[in-house]
Coordinates of C-alpha atoms in Angstrom, one line a residue:
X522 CA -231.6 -131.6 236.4
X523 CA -233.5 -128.2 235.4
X524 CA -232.1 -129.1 232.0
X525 CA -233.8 -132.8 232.2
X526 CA -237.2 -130.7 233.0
X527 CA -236.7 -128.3 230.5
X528 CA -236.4 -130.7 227.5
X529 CA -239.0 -133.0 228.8
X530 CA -241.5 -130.7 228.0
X531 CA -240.9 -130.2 224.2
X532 CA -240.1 -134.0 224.1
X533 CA -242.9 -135.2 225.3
X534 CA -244.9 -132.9 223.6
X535 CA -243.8 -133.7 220.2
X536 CA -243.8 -137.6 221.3
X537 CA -247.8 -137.2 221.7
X538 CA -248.2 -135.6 219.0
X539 CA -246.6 -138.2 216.7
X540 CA -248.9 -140.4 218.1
X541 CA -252.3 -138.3 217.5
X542 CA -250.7 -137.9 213.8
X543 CA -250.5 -141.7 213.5
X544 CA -254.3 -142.5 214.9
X545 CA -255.9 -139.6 213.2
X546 CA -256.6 -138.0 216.5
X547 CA -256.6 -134.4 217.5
X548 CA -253.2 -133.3 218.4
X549 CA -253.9 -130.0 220.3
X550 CA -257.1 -131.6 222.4
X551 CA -254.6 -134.5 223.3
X552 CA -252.3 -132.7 224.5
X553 CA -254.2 -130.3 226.4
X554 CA -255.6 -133.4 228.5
X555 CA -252.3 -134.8 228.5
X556 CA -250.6 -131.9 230.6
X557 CA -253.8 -131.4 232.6
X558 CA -253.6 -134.9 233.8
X559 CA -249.7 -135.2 233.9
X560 CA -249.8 -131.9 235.9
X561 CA -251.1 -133.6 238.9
X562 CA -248.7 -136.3 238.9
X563 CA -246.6 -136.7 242.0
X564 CA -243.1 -134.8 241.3
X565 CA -244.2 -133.3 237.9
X566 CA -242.0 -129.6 237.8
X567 CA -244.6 -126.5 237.7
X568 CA -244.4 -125.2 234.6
X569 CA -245.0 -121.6 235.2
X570 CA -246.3 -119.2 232.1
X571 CA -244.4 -116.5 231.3
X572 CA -246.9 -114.1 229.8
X573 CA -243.6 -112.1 227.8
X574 CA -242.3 -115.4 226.4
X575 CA -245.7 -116.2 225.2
X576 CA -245.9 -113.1 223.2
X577 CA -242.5 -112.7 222.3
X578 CA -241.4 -116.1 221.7
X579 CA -244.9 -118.0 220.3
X580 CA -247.4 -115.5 219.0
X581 CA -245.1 -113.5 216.2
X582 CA -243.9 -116.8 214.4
X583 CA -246.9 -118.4 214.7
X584 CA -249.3 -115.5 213.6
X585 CA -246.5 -114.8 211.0
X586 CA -246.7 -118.3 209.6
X587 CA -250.5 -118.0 209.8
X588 CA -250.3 -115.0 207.3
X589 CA -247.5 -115.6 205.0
X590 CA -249.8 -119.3 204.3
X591 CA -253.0 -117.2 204.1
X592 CA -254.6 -115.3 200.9
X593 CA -254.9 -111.4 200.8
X594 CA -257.1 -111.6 198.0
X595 CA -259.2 -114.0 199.9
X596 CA -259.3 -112.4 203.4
X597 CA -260.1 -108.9 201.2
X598 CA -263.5 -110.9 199.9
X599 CA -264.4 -111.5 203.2
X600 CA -263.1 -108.2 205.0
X601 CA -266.8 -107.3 206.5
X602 CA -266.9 -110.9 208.2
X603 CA -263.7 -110.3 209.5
X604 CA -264.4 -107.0 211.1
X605 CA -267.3 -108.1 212.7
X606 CA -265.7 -111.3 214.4
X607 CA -262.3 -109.2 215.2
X608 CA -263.7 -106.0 216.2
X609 CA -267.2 -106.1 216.9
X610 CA -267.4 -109.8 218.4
X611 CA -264.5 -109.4 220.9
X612 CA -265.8 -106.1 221.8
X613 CA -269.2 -107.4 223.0
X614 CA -267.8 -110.6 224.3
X615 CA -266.1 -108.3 226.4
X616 CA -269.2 -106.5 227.5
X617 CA -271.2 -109.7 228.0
X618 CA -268.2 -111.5 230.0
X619 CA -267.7 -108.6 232.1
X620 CA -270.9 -108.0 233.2
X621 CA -272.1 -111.5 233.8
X622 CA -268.3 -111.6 235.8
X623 CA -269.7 -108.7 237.7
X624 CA -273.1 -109.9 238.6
X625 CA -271.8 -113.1 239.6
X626 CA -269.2 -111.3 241.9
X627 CA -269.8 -108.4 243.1
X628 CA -266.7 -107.7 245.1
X629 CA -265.1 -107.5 242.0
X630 CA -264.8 -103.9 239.9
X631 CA -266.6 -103.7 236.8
X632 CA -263.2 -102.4 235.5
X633 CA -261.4 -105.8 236.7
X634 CA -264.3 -107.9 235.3
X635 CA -264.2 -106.2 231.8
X636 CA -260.5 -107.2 231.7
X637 CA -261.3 -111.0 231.7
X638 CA -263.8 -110.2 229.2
X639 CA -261.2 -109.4 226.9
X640 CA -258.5 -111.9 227.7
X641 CA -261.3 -114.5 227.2
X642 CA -262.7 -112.8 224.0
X643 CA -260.0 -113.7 221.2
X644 CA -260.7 -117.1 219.8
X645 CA -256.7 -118.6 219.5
X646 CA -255.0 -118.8 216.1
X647 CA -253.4 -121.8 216.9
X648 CA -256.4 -123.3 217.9
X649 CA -259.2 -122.0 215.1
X650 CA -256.0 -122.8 212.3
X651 CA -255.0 -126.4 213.5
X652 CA -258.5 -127.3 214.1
X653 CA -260.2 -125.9 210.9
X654 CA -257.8 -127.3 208.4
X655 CA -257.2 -130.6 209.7
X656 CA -261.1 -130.9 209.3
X657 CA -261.2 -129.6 205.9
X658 CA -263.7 -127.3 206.3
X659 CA -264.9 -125.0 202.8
X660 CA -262.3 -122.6 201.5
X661 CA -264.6 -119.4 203.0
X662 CA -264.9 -120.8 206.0
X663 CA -261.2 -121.0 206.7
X664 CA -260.4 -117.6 205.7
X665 CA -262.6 -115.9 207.7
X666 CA -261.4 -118.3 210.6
X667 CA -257.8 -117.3 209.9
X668 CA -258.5 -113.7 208.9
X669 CA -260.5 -113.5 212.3
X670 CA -257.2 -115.3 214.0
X671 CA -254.8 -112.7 212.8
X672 CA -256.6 -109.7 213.8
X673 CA -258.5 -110.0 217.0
X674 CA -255.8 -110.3 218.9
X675 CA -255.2 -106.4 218.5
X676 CA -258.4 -105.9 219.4
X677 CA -258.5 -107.8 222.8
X678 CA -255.0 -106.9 224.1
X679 CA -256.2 -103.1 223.6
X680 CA -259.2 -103.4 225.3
X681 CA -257.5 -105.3 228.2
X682 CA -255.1 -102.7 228.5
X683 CA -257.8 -100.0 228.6
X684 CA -259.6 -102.0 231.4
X685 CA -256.5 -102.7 233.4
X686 CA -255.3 -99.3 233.6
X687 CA -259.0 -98.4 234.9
X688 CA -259.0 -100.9 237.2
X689 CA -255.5 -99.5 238.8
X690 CA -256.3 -95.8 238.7
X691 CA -254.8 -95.0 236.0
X692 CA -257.9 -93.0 235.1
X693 CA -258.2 -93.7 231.4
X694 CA -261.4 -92.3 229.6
X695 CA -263.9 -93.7 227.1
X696 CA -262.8 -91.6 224.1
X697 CA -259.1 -92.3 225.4
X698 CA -259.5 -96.2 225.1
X699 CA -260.7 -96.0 221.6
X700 CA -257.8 -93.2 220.6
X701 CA -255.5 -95.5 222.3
X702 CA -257.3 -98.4 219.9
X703 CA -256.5 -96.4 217.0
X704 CA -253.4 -95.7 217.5
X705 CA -252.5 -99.2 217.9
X706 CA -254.1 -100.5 215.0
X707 CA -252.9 -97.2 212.9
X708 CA -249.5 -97.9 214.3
X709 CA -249.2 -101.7 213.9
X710 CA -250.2 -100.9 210.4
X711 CA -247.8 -98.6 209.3
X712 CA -244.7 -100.1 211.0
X713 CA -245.8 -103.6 209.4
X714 CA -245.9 -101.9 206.1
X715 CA -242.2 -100.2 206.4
X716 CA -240.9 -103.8 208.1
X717 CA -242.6 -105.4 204.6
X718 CA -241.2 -102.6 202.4
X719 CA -237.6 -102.9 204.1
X720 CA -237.5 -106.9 203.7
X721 CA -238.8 -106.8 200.3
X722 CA -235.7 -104.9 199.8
X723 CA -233.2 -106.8 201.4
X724 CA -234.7 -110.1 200.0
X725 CA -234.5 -109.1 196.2
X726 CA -230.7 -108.6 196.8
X727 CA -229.8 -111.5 198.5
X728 CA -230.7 -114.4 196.5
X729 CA -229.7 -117.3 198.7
X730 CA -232.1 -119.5 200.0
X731 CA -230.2 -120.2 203.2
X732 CA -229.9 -116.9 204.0
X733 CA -233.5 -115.6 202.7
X734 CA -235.0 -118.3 204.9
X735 CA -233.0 -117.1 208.2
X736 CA -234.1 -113.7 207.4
X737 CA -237.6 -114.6 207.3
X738 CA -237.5 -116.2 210.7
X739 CA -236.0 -113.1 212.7
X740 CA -238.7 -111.1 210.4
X741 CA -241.9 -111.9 212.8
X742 CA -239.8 -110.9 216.1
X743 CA -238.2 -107.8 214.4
X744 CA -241.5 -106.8 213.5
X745 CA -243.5 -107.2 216.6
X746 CA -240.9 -105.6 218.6
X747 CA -240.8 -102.4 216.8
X748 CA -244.8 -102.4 216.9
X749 CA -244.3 -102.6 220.8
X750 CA -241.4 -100.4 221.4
X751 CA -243.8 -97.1 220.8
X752 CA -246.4 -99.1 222.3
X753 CA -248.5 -100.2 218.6
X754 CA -249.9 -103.5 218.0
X755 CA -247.4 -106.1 217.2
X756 CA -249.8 -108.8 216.2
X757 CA -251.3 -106.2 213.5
X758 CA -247.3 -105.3 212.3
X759 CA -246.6 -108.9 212.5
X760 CA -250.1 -110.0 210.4
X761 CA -249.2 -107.3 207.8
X762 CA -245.8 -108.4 207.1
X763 CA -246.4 -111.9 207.0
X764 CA -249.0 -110.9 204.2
X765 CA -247.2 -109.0 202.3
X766 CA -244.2 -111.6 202.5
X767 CA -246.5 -114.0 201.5
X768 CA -248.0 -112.5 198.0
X769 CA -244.9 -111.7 196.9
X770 CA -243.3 -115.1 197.1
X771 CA -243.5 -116.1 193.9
X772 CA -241.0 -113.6 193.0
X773 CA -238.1 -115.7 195.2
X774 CA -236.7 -118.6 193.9
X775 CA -237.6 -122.4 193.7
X776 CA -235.1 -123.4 196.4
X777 CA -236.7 -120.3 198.8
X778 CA -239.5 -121.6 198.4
X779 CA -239.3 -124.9 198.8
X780 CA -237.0 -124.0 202.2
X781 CA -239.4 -122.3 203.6
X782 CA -242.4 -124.5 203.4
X783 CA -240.1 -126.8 205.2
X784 CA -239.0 -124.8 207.6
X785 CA -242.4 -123.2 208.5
X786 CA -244.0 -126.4 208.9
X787 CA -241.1 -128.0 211.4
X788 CA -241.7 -124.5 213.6
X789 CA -245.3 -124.5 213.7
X790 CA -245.5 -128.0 214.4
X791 CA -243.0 -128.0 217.6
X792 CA -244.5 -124.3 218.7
X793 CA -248.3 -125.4 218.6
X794 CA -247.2 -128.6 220.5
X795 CA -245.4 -127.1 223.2
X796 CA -248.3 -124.2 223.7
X797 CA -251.1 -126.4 224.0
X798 CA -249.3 -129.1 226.5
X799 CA -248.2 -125.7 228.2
X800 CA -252.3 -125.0 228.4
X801 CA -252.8 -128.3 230.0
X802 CA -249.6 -128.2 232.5
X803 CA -251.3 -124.5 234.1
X804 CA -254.2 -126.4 235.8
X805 CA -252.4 -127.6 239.1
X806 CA -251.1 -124.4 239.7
X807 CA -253.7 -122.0 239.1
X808 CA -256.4 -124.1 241.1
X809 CA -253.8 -124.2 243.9
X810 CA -253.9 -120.6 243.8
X811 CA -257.9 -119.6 243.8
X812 CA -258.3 -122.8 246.1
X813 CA -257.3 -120.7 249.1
X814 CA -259.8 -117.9 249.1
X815 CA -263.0 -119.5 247.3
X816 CA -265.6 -122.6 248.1
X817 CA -264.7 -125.2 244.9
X818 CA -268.4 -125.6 243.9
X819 CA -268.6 -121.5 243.9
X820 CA -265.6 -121.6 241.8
X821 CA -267.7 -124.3 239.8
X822 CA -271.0 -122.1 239.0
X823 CA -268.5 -119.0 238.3
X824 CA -266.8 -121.1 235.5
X825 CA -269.9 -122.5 234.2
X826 CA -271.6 -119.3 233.7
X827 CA -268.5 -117.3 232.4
X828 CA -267.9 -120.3 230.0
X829 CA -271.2 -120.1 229.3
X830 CA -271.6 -115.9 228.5
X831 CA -268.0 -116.7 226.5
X832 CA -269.5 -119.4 224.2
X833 CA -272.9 -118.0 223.7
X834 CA -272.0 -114.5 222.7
X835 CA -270.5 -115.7 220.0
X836 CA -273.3 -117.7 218.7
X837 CA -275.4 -114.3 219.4
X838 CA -273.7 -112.2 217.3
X839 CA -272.6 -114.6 214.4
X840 CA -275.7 -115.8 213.4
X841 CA -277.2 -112.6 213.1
X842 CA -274.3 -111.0 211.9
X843 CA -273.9 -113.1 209.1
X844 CA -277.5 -112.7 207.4
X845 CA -278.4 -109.5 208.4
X846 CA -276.6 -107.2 206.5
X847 CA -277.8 -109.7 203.4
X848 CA -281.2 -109.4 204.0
X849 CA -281.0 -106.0 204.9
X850 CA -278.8 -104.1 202.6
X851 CA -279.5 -104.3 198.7
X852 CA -275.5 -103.7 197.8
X853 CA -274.7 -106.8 200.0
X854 CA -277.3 -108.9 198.1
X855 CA -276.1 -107.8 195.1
X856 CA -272.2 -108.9 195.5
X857 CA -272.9 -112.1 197.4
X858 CA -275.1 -114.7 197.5
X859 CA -277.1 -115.5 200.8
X860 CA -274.5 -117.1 203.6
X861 CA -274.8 -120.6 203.8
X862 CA -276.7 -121.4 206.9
X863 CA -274.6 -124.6 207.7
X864 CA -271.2 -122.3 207.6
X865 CA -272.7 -119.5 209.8
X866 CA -272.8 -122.2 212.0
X867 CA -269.6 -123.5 211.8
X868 CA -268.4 -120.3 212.5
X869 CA -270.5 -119.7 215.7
X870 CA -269.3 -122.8 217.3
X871 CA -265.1 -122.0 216.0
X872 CA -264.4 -119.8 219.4
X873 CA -261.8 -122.4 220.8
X874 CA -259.7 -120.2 223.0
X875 CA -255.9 -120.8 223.8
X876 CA -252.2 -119.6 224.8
X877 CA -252.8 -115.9 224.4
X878 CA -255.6 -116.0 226.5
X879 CA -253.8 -117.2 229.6
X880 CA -250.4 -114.7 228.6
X881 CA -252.8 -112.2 229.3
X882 CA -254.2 -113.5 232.7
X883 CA -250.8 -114.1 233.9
X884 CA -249.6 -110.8 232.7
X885 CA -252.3 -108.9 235.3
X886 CA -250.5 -107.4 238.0
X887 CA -249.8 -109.1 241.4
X888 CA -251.8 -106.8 243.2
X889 CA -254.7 -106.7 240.9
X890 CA -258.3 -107.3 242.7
X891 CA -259.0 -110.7 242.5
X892 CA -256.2 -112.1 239.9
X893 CA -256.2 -115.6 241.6
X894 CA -260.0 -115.9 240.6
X895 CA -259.7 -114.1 237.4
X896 CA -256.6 -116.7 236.4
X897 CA -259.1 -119.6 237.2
X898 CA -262.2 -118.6 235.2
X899 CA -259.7 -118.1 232.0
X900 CA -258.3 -121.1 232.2
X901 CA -261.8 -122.6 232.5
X902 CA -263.1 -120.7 229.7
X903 CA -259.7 -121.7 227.7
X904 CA -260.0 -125.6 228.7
X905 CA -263.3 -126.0 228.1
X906 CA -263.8 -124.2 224.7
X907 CA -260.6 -126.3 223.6
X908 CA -262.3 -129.7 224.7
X909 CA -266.1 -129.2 224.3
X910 CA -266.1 -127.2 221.1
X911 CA -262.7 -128.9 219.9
X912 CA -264.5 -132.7 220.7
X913 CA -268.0 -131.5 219.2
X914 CA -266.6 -129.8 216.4
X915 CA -266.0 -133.0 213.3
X916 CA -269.7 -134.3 214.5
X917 CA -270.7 -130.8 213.7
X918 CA -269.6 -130.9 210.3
X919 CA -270.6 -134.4 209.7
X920 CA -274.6 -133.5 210.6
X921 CA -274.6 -130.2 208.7
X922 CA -273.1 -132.6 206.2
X923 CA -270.8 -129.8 205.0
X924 CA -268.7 -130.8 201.6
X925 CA -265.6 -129.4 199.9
X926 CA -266.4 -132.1 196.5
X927 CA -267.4 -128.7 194.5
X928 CA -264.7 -126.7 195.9
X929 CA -262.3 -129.1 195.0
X930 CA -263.7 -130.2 191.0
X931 CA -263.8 -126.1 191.0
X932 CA -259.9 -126.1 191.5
X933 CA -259.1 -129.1 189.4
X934 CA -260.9 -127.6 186.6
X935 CA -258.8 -124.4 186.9
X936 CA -255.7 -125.8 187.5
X937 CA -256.3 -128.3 184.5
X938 CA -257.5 -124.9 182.4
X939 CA -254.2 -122.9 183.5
X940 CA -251.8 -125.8 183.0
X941 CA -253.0 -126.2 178.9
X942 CA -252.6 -122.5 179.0
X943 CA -249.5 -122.4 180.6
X944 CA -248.0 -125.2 178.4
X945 CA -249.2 -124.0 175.1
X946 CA -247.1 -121.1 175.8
X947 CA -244.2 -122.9 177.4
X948 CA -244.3 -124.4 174.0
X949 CA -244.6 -121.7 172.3
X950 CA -241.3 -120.4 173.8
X951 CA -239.3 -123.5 173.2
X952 CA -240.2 -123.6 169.6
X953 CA -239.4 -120.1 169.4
X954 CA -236.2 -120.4 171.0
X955 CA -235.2 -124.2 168.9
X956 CA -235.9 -122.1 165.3
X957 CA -234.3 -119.1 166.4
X958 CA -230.6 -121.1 167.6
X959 CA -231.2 -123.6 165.1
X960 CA -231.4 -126.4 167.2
X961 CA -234.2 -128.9 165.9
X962 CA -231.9 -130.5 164.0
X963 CA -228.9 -130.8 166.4
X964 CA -231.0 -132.0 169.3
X965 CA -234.5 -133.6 168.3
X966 CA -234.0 -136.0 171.5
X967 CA -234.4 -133.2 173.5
X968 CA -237.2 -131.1 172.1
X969 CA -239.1 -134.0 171.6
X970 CA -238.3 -135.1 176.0
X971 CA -239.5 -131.2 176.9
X972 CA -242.3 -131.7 174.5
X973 CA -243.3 -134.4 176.1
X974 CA -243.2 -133.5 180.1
X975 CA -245.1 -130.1 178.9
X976 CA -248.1 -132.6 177.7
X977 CA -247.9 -135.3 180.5
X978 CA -247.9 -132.4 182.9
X979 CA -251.0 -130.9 181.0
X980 CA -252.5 -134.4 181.3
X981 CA -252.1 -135.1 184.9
X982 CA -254.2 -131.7 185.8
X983 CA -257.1 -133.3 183.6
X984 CA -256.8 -136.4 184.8
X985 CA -257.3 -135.3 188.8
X986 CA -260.6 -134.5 187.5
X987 CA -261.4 -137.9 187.4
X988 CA -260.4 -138.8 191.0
X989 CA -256.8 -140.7 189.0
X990 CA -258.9 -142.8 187.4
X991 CA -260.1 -143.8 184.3
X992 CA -264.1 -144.4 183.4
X993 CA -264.0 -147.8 183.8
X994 CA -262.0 -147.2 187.3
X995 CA -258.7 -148.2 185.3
X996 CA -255.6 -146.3 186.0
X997 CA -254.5 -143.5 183.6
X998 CA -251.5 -143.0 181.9
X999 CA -250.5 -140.6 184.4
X1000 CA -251.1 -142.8 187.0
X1001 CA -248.8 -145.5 185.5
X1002 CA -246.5 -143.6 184.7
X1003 CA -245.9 -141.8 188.4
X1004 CA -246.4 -145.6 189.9
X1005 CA -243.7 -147.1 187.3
X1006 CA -241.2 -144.1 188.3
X1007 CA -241.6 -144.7 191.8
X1008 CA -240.4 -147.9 191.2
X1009 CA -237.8 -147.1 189.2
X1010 CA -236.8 -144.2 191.4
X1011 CA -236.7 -146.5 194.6
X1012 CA -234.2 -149.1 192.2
X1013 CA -232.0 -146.1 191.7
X1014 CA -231.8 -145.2 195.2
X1015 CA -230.6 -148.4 196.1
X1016 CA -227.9 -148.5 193.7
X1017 CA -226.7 -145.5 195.0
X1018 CA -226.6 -146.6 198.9
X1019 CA -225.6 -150.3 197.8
X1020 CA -222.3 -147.8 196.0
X1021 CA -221.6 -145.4 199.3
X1022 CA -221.5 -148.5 201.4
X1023 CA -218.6 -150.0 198.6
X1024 CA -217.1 -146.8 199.4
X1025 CA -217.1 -146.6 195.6
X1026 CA -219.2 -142.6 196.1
X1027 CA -218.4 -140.2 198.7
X1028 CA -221.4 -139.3 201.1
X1029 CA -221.4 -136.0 199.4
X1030 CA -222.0 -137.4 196.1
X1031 CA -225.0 -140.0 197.8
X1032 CA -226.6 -136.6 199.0
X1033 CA -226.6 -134.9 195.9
X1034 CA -227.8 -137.4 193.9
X1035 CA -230.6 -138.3 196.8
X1036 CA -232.0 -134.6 196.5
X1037 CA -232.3 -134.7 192.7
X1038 CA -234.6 -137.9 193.2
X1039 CA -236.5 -136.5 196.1
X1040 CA -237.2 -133.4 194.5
X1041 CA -238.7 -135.4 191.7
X1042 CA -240.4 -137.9 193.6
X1043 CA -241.5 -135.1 195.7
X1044 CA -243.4 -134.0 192.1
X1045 CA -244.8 -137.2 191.6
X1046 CA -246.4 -137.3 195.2
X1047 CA -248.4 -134.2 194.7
X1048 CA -251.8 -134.7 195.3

């Protein structure tokens, strides 16, 4: 029976999010009312968080797979905007949820309310990465989103271990919080550089897509555990790795690559859907728990205002962290151009919260002052971020009518540039190498084939500029000719099926064959 309960979870999960992919709707949000609602349903299991499997088990592989997709020369454009958000703005969201915690509740230590500051202060990366790209929000945007994702996590779990430690007794100092800080990060750092170094290694010897890919998914726990075993930040060792993994993938092969795109999207997909239905399934059992010892309208006004200091700190410091270093220093103004207002914005309202959050909450101590009450107001600050900003965010974008049509002619025209570059010299080469063997004469068939894939390929990048279209909105040769191979590609398949079911090929020949057409359907599909 446990068993039954144990894969209903995940099953469901997934089964949800199917149907929010189908309809276009918001997977995580779904899901998160889903388990809050299903979590009061009569002889529904109570799904307890374990804080260690949360940041064992989800955070490395998803922060891993956050990095290794994400651009170091892009986050390095934007490293100031990323400081601020993952240093400075947890820091004083910290400050502002602690003390408005305090004020509200006086019973509880100042010590005790600046550790819920810090759980809450982390926007999630699950939540800030699923949300921002399934919107399509501008390039910039999305970097500093992820960039601020990968890295405040550091920041928060340090500060809350300062501020649990000085709620306990354990007597820990101002200067000795921001050594301890230091250290971490300093730590984190360096370990995630020797964990890069060492793969690198071990990767450029191996050569085998199979095994490179199940070396890459035992990287992100490798790595976070040796962060945490002399007490450095994982998620900072993790982030690195995945970084460095991720700009040196080019140098692996085709079939690594293409392996691990696969295999990175199946295991963010099931992880983010299990996490966020885990969000929704906490509700029953942490308002069973606070129920006990507070009034529930108190509870109500304590939420609302923590929610409150959580969401508007953010907009506090974004907005004029964003343009006043531009209007203020001459340097800045004279790298960048003045921040969009509408993406400063954007930014100011991205502080969904999520599964880290609540690992932290129910990693405080059982006999910490006022847990039950601190539990609550995280989850409260978690579930509504998650629905209000999550729901609010598309008719956001849609009013500040914000576009990625330039963004994306910008990247056609560069891809269409380096594709005539790189087929003049792919050309180059195979003339080079038909004079050289002598081989224009003994296969012109062939030459003139490679000739002609270099050129089509050359004249699909120029035609995307054009939407696939031709002026008169008539289809362009490139588009005819990826429609007509479809067909003919579907034709083959079935001839191959229609031959397995004769028994007249072996499944092992069907497969083969099946994998040579879907690679280059798979070609033909690209966008």
């Amino acid at each position: 029976m446990a068993a039954i309960q144990l894969l209903a979870l995940p099953a469901g999960a997934v089964a949800l999010a199917a149907v929010a992919r189908r309809r276009g709707w918001p997977a995580p949000l779904l899901l998160v009312v889903a388990g809050l609602l299903v979590s009061f349903v009569p002889g529904v299991p109570v799904y307890a968080l374990d804080p260690e499997i949360v940041l064992l088990v989800f955070l490395p592989p998803l922060l891993y797979s956050a990095a290794l997709d994400s651009s170091y020369q892009r986050l390095r454009d934007v490293k100031r905007a990323i400081g601020l958000l993952s240093v400075g703005l947890v820091l004083f969201t910290t400050a502002v949820v602690g003390l408005v915690a305090h004020l509200l509740v006086p019973s509880l230590p100042l010590a005790a309310a600046f550790a819920l500051g810090a759980i809450v202060a982390p926007p999630d990366a699950v939540a800030a990465v699923a949300v921002a790209r399934r919107l399509g929000l501008p390039r910039r945007v999305i970097t500093v989103l992820v960039g601020e994702s990968l890295f405040n996590d550091a920041t928060a779990l340090t500060a809350y271990r300062v501020a649990i430690a000085a709620a306990t007794g354990h007597g820990i100092t101002l200067l000795g919080g921001v050594g301890e800080f230091l250290y971490a990060a300093a730590g984190g750092l360096v370990i995630g550089l020797a964990v890069a170094w060492a793969v690198s290694q071990v990767l450029a010897r191996v050569r085998d897509a199979l095994v490179e890919n199940t070396i890459m998914l035992m990287i992100p726990f490798g790595s976070y555990l040796a962060a945490e075993v002399v007490h450095a930040s994982g998620v900072i060792s993790v982030v690195v790795v995945g970084l460095y993994v991720g700009n040196r993938m080019h140098r692996t092969g085709f079939g690594t690559r293409l392996l691990s795109d696969a295999v990175w999207r199946v295991t963010d997909f099931f992880l983010e859907t299990v996490v966020f239905a885990l969000i929704g399934l906490q509700l029953h059992a942490i308002v069973m728990g606070v129920l006990d010892d507070e009034d529930p309208w108190t509870l109500a006004g304590y939420a609302l205002a923590v929610f409150g200091a959580a969401v508007l700190a953010r907009v506090v410091w974004v907005l004029p962290g964003t343009f006043l270093p531009w209007a203020l220093s001459r340097r800045v103004r004279a790298r960048e151009s003045r921040p969009p207002w509408a993406e400063a914005t954007i930014i100011s309202w991205a502080g969904m919260r999520g599964v880290v959050s609540l690992a932290a909450a129910f990693a405080i101590p059982e006999d910490f002052p006022g847990r039950n009450l601190l539990l609550f107001l995280t989850f409260a600050v978690v579930i509504g971020t998650l629905l209000l900003q999550g729901l609010s965010f598309p008719a956001l974008i849609r009013r500040l009518r914000v576009s990625t049509e330039r963004e994306a002619y910008a990247d056609n025209l560069a891809e269409a540039g380096a594709q005539q570059a790189a087929a003049r010299a792919g050309l180059e080469r195979l003339e080079e190498v038909a004079q050289r063997e002598g081989l224009a004469e003994l296969y012109p068939d062939i030459l003139d084939q490679l000739r002609g894939k270099s050129e089509r390929r050359t004249l699909n990048a120029w035609e995307r500029l054009g939407g696939g279209t031709g002026p008169e909105g008539e289809e362009t040769p490139g588009a005819v000719y990826r429609r007509l191979r479809r067909e003919m590609l579907s034709a083959e398949r079935e001839v191959f099926v229609r031959l397995r079911d004769a028994r007249r090929i072996d499944d092992e020949v069907l497969r083969r064959v099946m994998q040579e057409l879907d690679f280059e359907e798979a070609i033909l599909e690209r966008p």
